[in-house]
PDB file of C-alpha atoms in Angstrom:
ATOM      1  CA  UNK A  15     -11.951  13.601  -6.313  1.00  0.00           C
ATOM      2  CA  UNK A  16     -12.660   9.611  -4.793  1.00  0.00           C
ATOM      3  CA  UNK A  17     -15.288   9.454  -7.142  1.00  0.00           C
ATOM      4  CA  UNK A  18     -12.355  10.484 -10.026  1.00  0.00           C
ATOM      5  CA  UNK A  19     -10.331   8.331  -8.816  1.00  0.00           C
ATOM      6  CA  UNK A  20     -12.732   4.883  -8.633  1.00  0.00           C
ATOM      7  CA  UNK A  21     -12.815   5.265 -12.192  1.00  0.00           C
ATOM      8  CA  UNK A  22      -9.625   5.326 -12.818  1.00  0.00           C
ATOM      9  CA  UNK A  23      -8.996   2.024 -11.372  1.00  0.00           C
ATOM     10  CA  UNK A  24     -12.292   0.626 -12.588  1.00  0.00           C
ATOM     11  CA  UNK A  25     -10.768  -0.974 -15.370  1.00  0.00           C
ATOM     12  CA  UNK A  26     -10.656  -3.627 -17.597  1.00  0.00           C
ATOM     13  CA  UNK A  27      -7.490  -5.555 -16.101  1.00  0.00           C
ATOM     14  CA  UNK A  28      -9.156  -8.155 -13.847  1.00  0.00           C
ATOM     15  CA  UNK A  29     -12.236  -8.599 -15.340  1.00  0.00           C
ATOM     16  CA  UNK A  30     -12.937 -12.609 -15.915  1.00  0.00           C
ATOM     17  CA  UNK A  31      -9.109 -13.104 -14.620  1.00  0.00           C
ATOM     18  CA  UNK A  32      -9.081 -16.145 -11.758  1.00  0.00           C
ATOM     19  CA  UNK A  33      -8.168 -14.718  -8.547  1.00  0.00           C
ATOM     20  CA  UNK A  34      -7.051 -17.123  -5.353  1.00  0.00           C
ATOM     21  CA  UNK A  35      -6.874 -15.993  -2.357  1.00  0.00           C
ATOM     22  CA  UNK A  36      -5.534 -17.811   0.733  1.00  0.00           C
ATOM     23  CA  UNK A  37      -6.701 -16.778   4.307  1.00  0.00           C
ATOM     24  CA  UNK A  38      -9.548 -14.833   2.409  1.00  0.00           C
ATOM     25  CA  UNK A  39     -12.582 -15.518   5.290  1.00  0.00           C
ATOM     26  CA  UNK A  40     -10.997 -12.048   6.985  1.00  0.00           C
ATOM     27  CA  UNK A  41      -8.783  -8.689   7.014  1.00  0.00           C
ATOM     28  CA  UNK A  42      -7.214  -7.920   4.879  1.00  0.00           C
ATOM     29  CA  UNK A  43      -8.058 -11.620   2.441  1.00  0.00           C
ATOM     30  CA  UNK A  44     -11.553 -10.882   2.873  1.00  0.00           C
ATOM     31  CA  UNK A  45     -10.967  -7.104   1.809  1.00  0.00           C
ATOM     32  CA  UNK A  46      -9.069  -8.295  -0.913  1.00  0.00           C
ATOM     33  CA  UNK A  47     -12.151 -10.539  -2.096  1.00  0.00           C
ATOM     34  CA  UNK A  48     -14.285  -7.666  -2.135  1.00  0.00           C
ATOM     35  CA  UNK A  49     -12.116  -5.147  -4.074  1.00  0.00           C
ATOM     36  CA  UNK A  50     -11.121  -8.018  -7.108  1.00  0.00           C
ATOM     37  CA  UNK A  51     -14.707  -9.210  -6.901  1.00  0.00           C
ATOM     38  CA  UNK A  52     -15.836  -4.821  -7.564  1.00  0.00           C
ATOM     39  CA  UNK A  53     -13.156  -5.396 -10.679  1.00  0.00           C
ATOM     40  CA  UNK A  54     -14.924  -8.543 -12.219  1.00  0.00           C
ATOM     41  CA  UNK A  55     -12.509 -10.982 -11.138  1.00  0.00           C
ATOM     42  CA  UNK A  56     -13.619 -15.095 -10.550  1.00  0.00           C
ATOM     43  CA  UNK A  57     -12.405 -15.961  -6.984  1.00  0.00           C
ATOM     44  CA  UNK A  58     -11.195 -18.905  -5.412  1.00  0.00           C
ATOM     45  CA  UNK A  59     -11.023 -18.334  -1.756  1.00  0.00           C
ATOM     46  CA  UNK A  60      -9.242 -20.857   0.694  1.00  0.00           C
ATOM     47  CA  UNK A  61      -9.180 -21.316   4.447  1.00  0.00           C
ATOM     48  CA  UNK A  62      -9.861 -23.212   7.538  1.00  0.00           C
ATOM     49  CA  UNK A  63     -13.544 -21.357   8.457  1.00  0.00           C
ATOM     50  CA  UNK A  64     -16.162 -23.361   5.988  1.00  0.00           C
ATOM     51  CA  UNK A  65     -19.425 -21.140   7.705  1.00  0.00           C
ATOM     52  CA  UNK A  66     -16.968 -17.870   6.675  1.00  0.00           C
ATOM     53  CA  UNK A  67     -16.508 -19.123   3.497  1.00  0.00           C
ATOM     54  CA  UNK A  68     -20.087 -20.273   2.431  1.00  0.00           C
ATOM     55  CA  UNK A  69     -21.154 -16.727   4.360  1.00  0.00           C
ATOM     56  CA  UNK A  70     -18.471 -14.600   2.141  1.00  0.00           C
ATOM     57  CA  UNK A  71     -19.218 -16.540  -1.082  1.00  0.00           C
ATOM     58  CA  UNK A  72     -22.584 -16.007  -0.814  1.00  0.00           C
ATOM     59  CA  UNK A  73     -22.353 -12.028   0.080  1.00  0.00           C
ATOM     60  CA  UNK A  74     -19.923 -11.700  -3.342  1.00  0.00           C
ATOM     61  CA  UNK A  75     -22.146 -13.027  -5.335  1.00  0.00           C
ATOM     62  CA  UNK A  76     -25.315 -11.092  -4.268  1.00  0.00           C
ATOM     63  CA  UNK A  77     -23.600  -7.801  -3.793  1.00  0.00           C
ATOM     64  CA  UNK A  78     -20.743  -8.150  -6.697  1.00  0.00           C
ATOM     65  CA  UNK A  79     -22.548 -10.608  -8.650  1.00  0.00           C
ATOM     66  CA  UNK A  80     -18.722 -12.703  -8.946  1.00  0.00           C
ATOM     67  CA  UNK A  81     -18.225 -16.144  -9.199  1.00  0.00           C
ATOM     68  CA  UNK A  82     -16.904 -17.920  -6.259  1.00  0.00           C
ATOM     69  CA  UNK A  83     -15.403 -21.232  -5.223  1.00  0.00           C
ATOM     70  CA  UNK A  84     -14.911 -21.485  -1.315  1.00  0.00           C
ATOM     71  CA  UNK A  85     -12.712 -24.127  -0.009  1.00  0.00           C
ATOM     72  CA  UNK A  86     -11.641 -25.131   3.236  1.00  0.00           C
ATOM     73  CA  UNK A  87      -7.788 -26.102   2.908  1.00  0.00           C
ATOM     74  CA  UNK A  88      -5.212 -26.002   5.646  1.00  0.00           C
ATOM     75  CA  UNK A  89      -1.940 -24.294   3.277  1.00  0.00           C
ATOM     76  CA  UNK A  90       0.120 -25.775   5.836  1.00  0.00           C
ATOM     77  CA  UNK A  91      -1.013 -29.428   4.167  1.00  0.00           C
ATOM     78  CA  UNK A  92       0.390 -29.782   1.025  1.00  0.00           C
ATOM     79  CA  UNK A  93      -1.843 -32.273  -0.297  1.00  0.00           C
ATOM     80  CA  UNK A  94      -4.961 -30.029   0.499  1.00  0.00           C
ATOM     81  CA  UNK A  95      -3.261 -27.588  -1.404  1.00  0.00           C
ATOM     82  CA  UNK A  96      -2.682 -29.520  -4.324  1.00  0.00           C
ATOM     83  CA  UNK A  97      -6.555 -30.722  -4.202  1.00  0.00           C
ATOM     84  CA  UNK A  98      -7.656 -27.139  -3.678  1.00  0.00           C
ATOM     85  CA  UNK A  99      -5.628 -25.562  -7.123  1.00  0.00           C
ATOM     86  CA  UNK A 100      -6.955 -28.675  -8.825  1.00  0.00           C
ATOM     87  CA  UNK A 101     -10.579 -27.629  -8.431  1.00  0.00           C
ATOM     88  CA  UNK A 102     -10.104 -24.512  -9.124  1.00  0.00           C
ATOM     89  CA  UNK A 103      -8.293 -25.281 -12.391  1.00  0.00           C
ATOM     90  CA  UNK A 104     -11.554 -27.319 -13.077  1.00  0.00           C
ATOM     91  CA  UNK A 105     -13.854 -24.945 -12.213  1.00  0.00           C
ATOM     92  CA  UNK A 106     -12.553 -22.118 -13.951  1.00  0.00           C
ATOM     93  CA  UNK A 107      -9.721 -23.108 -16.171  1.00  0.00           C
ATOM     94  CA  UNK A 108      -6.943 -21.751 -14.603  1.00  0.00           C
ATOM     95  CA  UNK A 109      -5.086 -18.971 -12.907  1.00  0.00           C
ATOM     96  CA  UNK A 110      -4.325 -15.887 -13.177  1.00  0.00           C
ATOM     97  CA  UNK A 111      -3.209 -14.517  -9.912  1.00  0.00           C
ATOM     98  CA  UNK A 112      -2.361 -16.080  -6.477  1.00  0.00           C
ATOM     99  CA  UNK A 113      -2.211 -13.836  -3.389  1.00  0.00           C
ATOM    100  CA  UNK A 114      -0.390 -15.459  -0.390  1.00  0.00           C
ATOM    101  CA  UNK A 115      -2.445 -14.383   2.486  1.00  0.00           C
ATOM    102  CA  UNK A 116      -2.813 -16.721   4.816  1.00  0.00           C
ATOM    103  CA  UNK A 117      -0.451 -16.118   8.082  1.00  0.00           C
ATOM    104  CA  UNK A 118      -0.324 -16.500  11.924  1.00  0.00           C
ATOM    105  CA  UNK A 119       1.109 -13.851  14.054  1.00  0.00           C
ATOM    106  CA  UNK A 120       3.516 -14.703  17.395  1.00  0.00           C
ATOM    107  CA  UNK A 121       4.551 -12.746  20.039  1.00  0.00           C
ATOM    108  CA  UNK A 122       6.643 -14.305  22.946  1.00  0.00           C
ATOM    109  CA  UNK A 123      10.725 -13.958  23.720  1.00  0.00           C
ATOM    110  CA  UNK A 124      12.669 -16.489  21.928  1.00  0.00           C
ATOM    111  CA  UNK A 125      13.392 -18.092  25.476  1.00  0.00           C
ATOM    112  CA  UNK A 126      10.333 -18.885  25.789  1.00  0.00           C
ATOM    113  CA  UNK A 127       9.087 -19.985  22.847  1.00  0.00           C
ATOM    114  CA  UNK A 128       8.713 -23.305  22.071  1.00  0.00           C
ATOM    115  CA  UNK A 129       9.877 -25.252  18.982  1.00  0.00           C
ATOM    116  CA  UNK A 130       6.490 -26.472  18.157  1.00  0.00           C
ATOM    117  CA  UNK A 131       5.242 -22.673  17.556  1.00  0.00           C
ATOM    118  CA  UNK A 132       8.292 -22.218  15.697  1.00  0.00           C
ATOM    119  CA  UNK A 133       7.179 -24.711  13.347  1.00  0.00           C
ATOM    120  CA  UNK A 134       3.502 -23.698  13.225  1.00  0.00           C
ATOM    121  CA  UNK A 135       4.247 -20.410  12.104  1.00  0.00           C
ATOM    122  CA  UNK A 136       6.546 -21.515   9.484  1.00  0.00           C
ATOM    123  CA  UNK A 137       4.066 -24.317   8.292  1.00  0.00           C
ATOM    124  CA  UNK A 138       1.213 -21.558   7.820  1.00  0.00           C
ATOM    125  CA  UNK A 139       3.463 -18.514   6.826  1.00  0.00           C
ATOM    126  CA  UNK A 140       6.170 -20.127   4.767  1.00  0.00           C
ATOM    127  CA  UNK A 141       5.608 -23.365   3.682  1.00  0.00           C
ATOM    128  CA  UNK A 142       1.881 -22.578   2.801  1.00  0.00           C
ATOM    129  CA  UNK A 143       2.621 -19.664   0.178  1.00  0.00           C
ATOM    130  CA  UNK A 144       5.317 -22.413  -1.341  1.00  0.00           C
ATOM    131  CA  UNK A 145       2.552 -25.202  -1.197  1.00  0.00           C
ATOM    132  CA  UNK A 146       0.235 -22.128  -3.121  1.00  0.00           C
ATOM    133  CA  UNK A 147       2.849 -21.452  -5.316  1.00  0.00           C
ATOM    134  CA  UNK A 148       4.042 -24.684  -6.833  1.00  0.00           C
ATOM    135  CA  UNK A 149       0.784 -26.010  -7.120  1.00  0.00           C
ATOM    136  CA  UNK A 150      -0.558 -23.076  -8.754  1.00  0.00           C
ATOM    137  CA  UNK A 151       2.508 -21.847 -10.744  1.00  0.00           C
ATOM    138  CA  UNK A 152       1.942 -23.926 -13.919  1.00  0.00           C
ATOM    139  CA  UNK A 153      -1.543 -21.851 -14.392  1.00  0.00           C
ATOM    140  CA  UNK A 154      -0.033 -18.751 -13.700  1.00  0.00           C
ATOM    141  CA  UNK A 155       2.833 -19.464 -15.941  1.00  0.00           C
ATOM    142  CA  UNK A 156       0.892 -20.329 -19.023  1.00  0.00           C
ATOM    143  CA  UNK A 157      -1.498 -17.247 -18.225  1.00  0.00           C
ATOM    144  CA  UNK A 158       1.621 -15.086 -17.295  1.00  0.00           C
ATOM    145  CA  UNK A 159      -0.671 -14.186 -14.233  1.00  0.00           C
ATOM    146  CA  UNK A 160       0.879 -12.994 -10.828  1.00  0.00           C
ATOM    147  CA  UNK A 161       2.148 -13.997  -7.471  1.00  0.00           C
ATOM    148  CA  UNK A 162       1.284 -11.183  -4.604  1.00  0.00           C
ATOM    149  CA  UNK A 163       2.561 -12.415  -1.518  1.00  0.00           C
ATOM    150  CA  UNK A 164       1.681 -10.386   1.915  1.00  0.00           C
ATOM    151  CA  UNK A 165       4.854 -10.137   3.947  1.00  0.00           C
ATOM    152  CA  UNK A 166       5.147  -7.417   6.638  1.00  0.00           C
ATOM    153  CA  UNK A 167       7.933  -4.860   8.199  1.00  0.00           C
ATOM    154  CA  UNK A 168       9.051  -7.380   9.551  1.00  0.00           C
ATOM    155  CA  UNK A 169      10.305  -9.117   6.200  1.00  0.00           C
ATOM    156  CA  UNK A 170      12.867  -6.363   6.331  1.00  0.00           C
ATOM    157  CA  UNK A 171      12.799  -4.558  10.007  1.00  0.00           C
ATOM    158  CA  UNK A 172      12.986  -6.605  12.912  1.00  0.00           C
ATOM    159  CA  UNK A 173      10.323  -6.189  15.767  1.00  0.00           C
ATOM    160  CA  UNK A 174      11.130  -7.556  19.459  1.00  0.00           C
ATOM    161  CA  UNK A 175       9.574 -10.337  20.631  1.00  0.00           C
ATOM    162  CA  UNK A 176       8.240 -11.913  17.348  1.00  0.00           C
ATOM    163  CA  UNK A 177      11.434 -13.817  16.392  1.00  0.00           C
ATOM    164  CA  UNK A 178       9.006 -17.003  15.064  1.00  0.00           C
ATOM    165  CA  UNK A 179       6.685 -14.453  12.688  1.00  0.00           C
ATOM    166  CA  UNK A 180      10.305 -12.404  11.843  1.00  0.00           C
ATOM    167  CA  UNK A 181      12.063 -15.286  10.100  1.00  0.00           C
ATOM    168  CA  UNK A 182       8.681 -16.360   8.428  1.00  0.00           C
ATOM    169  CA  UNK A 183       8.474 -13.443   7.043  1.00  0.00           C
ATOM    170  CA  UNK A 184      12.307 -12.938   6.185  1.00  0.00           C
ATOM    171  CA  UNK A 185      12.014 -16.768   4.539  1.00  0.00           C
ATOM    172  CA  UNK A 186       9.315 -15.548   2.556  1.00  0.00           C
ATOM    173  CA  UNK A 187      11.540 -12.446   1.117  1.00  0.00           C
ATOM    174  CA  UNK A 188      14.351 -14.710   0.350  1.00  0.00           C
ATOM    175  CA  UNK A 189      12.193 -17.009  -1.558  1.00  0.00           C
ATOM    176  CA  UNK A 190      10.105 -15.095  -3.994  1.00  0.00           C
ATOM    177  CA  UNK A 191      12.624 -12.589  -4.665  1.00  0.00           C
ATOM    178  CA  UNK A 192      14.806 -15.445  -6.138  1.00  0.00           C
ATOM    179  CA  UNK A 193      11.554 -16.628  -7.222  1.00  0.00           C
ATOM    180  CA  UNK A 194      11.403 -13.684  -9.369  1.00  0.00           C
ATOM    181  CA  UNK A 195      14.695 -13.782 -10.546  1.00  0.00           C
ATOM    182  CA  UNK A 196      13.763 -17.315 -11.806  1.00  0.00           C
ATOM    183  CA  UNK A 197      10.708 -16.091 -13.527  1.00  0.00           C
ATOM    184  CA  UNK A 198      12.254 -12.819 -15.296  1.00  0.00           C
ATOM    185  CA  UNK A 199      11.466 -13.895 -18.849  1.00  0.00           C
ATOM    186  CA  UNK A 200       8.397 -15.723 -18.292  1.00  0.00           C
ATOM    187  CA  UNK A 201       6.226 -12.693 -18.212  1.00  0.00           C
ATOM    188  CA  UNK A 202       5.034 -13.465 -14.646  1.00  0.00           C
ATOM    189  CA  UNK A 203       4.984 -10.762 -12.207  1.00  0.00           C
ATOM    190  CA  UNK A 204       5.863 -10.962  -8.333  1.00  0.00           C
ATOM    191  CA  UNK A 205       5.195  -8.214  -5.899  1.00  0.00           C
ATOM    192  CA  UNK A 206       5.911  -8.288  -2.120  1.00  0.00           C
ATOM    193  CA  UNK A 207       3.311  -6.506  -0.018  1.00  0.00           C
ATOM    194  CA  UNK A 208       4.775  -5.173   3.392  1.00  0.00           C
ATOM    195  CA  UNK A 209       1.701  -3.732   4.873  1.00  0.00           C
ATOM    196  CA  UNK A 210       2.209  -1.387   7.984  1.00  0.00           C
ATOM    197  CA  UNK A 211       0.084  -1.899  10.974  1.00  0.00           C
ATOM    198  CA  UNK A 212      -3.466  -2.454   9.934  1.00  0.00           C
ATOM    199  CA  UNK A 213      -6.329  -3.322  12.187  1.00  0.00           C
ATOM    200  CA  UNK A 214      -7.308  -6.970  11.603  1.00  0.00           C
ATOM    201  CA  UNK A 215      -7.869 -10.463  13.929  1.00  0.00           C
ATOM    202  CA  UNK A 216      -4.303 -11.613  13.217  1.00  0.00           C
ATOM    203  CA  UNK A 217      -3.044  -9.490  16.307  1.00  0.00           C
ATOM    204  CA  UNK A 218      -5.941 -11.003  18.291  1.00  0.00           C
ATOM    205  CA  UNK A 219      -5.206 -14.541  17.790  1.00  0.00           C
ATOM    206  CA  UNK A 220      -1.106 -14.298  17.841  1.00  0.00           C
ATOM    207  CA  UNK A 221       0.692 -17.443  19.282  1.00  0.00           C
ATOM    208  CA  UNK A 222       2.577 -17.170  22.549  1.00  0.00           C
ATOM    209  CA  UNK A 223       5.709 -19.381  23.776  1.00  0.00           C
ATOM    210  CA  UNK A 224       3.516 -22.369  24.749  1.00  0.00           C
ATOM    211  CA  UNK A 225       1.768 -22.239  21.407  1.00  0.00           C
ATOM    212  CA  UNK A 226      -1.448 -20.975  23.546  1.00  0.00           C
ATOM    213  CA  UNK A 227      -3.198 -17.669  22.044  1.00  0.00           C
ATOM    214  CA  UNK A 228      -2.510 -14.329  23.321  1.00  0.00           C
ATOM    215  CA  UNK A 229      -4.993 -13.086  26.102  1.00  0.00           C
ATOM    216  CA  UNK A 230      -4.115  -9.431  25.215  1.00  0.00           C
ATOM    217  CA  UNK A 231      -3.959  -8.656  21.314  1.00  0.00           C
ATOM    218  CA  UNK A 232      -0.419  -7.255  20.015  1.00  0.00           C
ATOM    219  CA  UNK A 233      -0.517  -3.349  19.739  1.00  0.00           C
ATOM    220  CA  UNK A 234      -1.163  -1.033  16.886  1.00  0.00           C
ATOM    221  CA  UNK A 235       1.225   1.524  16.707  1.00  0.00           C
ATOM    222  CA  UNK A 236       1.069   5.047  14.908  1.00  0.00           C
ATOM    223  CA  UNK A 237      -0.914   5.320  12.129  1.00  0.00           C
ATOM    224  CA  UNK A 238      -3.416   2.340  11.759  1.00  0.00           C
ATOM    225  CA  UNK A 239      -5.089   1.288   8.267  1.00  0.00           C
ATOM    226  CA  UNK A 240      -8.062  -0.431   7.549  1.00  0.00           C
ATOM    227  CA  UNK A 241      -8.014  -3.776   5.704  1.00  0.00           C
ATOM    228  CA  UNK A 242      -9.737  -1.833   2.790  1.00  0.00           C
ATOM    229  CA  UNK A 243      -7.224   0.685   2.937  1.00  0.00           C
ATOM    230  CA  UNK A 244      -4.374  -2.207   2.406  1.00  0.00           C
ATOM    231  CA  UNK A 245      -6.195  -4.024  -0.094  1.00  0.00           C
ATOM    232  CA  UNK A 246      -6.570  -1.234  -2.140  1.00  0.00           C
ATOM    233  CA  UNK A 247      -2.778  -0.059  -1.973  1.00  0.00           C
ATOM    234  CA  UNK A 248      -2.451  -4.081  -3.179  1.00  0.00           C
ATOM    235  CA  UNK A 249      -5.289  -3.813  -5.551  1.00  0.00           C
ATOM    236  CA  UNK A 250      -3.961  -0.594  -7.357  1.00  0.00           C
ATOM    237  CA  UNK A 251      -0.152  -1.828  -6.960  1.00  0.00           C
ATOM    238  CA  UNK A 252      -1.494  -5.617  -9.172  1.00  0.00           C
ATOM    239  CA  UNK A 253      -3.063  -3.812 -11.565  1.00  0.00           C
ATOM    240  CA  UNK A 254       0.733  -1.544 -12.322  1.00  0.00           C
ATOM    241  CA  UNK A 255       2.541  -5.067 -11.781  1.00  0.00           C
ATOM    242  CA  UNK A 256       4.798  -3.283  -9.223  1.00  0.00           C
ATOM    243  CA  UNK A 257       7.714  -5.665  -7.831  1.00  0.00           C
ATOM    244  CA  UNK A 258       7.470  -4.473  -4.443  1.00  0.00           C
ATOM    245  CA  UNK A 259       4.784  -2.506  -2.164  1.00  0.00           C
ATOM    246  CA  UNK A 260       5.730  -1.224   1.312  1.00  0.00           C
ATOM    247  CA  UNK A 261       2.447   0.235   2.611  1.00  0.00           C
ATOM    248  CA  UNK A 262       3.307   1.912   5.865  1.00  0.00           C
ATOM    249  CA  UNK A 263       3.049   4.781   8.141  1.00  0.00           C
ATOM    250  CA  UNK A 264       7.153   4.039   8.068  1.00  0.00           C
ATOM    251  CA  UNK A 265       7.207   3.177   5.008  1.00  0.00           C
ATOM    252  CA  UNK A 266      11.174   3.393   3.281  1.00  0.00           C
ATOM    253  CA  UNK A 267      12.605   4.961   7.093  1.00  0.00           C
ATOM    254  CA  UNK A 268      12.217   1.672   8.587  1.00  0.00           C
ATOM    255  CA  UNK A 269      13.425  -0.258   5.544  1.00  0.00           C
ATOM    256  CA  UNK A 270      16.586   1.905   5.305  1.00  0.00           C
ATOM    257  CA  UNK A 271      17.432   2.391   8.823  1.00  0.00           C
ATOM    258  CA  UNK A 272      17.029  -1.219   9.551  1.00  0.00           C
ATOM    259  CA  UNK A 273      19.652  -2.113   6.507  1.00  0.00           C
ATOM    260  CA  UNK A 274      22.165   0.863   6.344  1.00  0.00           C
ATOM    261  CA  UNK A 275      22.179   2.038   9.983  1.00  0.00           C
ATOM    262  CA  UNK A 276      21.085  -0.706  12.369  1.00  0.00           C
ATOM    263  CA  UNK A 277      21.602   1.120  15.505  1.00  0.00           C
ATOM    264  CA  UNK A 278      20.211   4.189  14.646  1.00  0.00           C
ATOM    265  CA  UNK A 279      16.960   2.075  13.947  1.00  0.00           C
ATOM    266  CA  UNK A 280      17.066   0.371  17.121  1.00  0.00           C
ATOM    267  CA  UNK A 281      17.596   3.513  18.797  1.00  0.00           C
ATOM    268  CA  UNK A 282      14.582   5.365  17.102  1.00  0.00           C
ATOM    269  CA  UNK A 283      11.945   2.690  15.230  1.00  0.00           C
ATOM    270  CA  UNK A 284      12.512  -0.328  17.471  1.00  0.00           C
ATOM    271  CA  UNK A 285      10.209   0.758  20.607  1.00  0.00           C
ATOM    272  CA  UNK A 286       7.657   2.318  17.943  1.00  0.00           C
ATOM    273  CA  UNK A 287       7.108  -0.723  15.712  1.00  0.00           C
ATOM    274  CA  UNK A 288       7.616  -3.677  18.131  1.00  0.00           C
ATOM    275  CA  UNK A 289       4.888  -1.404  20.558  1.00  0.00           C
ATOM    276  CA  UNK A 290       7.030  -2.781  23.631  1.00  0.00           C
ATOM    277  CA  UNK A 291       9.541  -1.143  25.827  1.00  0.00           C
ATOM    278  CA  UNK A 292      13.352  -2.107  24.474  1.00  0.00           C
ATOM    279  CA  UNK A 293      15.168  -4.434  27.190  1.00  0.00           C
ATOM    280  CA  UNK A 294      18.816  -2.931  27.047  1.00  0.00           C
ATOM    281  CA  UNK A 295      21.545  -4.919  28.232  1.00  0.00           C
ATOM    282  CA  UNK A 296      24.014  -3.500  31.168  1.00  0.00           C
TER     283      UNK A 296
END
């Protein structure tokens, strides 16, 4: 039956198509990498780790025999950004799809947060899918590519303690679904990704209030997927150019609980997803 169903999604769709991926050294980007690279896609592949990069580039091409271009860009820095997109545009000619990976994960009361993480989290996890996006959007426009952008639970269903990675994450919702309002007749496709909890670094290296990193990682709760098990939900939902995937172990509950009956959601999902005991006022 896996073997049936390989094939079926062995096709033709990505093959040659220019594929960037931000944050793509690890998790679920790296994943990602793999799984276009098994369709035929060219990848660009941006982030901060140059060793990763050279290390992943060079495993893609002797395993998947794909073409990679590995770049170390800071997507908070919008002038790397712009650099980065231009190379790639060299190197391959354009394109075709842009995933929005790269993010930073806090977890610290609002109290005691500090601005500065504030704005560190919003540099990496908002501002650097729009620095991705308007540099790359004139590619993707002409090629009437895609823009996958990975947003969370949270982008919908609030989790205590994370107020800093929450409004990324709600900022990002805001802006590409208006994005792709904008882009309706354009032939340009936008899907949000809001992955349940999957079992990656980003817990491990979550910002606290004093911007310091997290000696304890953040908890998985419930049912846990792999980064290859996300990247293929993402893989299989780009190649049906679906508007929105919520690939979770609470899945729609969350999302309607969270919008239609708030309390009842706090009551019963809160504890679960935010992995922490509820502090209830008196």
């Amino acid at each position: 039956m896996r073997r049936v169903i390989r094939k079926v999604f062995r096709n033709k769709v990505f093959d040659r198509k220019v594929v960037l991926i931000t944050g793509g050294c690890a998790g679920i980007g790296r994943a990602l990498a793999v799984r276009f690279a098994q369709a035929g896609a060219r990848l660009v592949l941006l982030d901060l780790d140059q060793a990763a990069l050279d290390s992943l580039a060079q495993h893609l091409a002797d395993h998947h025999n794909a073409q990679v271009l590995a770049l170390r860009c800071d997507v908070a820095d919008a002038a790397a950004v712009s650099a980065a997109v231009a190379l790639a545009v060299e190197r391959f000619g354009g394109i075709d799809v842009l995933v929005n990976n790269a993010a930073i994960a806090q977890s610290s009361p609002f109290a005691e947060t500090e601005l500065a993480v504030f704005q560190r989290v919003m540099a990496v996890n908002y501002f650097g899918a729009l620095h991705c996006t308007q540099a790359a959007l004139p590619s993707i426009l002409a090629r009437r590519g895609q823009i996958i952008v990975l947003s969370s639970l949270s982008g919908f269903a609030p989790m205590l303690y994370r107020s800093a990675y929450n409004a990324s994450k709600h900022a990002l919702q805001g802006l590409f679904e208006t994005l792709r309002l904008e882009l309706a007749d354009s032939g340009v496709n936008v899907m949000l990704v809001c992955p349940g909890f999957t079992a990656t670094d980003l817990r491990k290296h979550a910002l606290v209030g004093d911007g310091s990193v997290t000696p304890q990682p953040l908890p998985l709760v419930g049912k846990v997927y792999s980064p290859q098990d996300t990247a293929e939900a993402i893989y299989r939902a780009a190649v049906r150019r679906k508007r929105l995937l919520v690939h979770s172990n609470v899945n729609w509950t969350a999302r309607l609980l969270a919008r239609f009956a708030p309390r009842l959601f706090e009551r019963l999902l809160l504890p679960r997803l935010s992995g922490l005991k509820v502090r209830t006022a008196r």
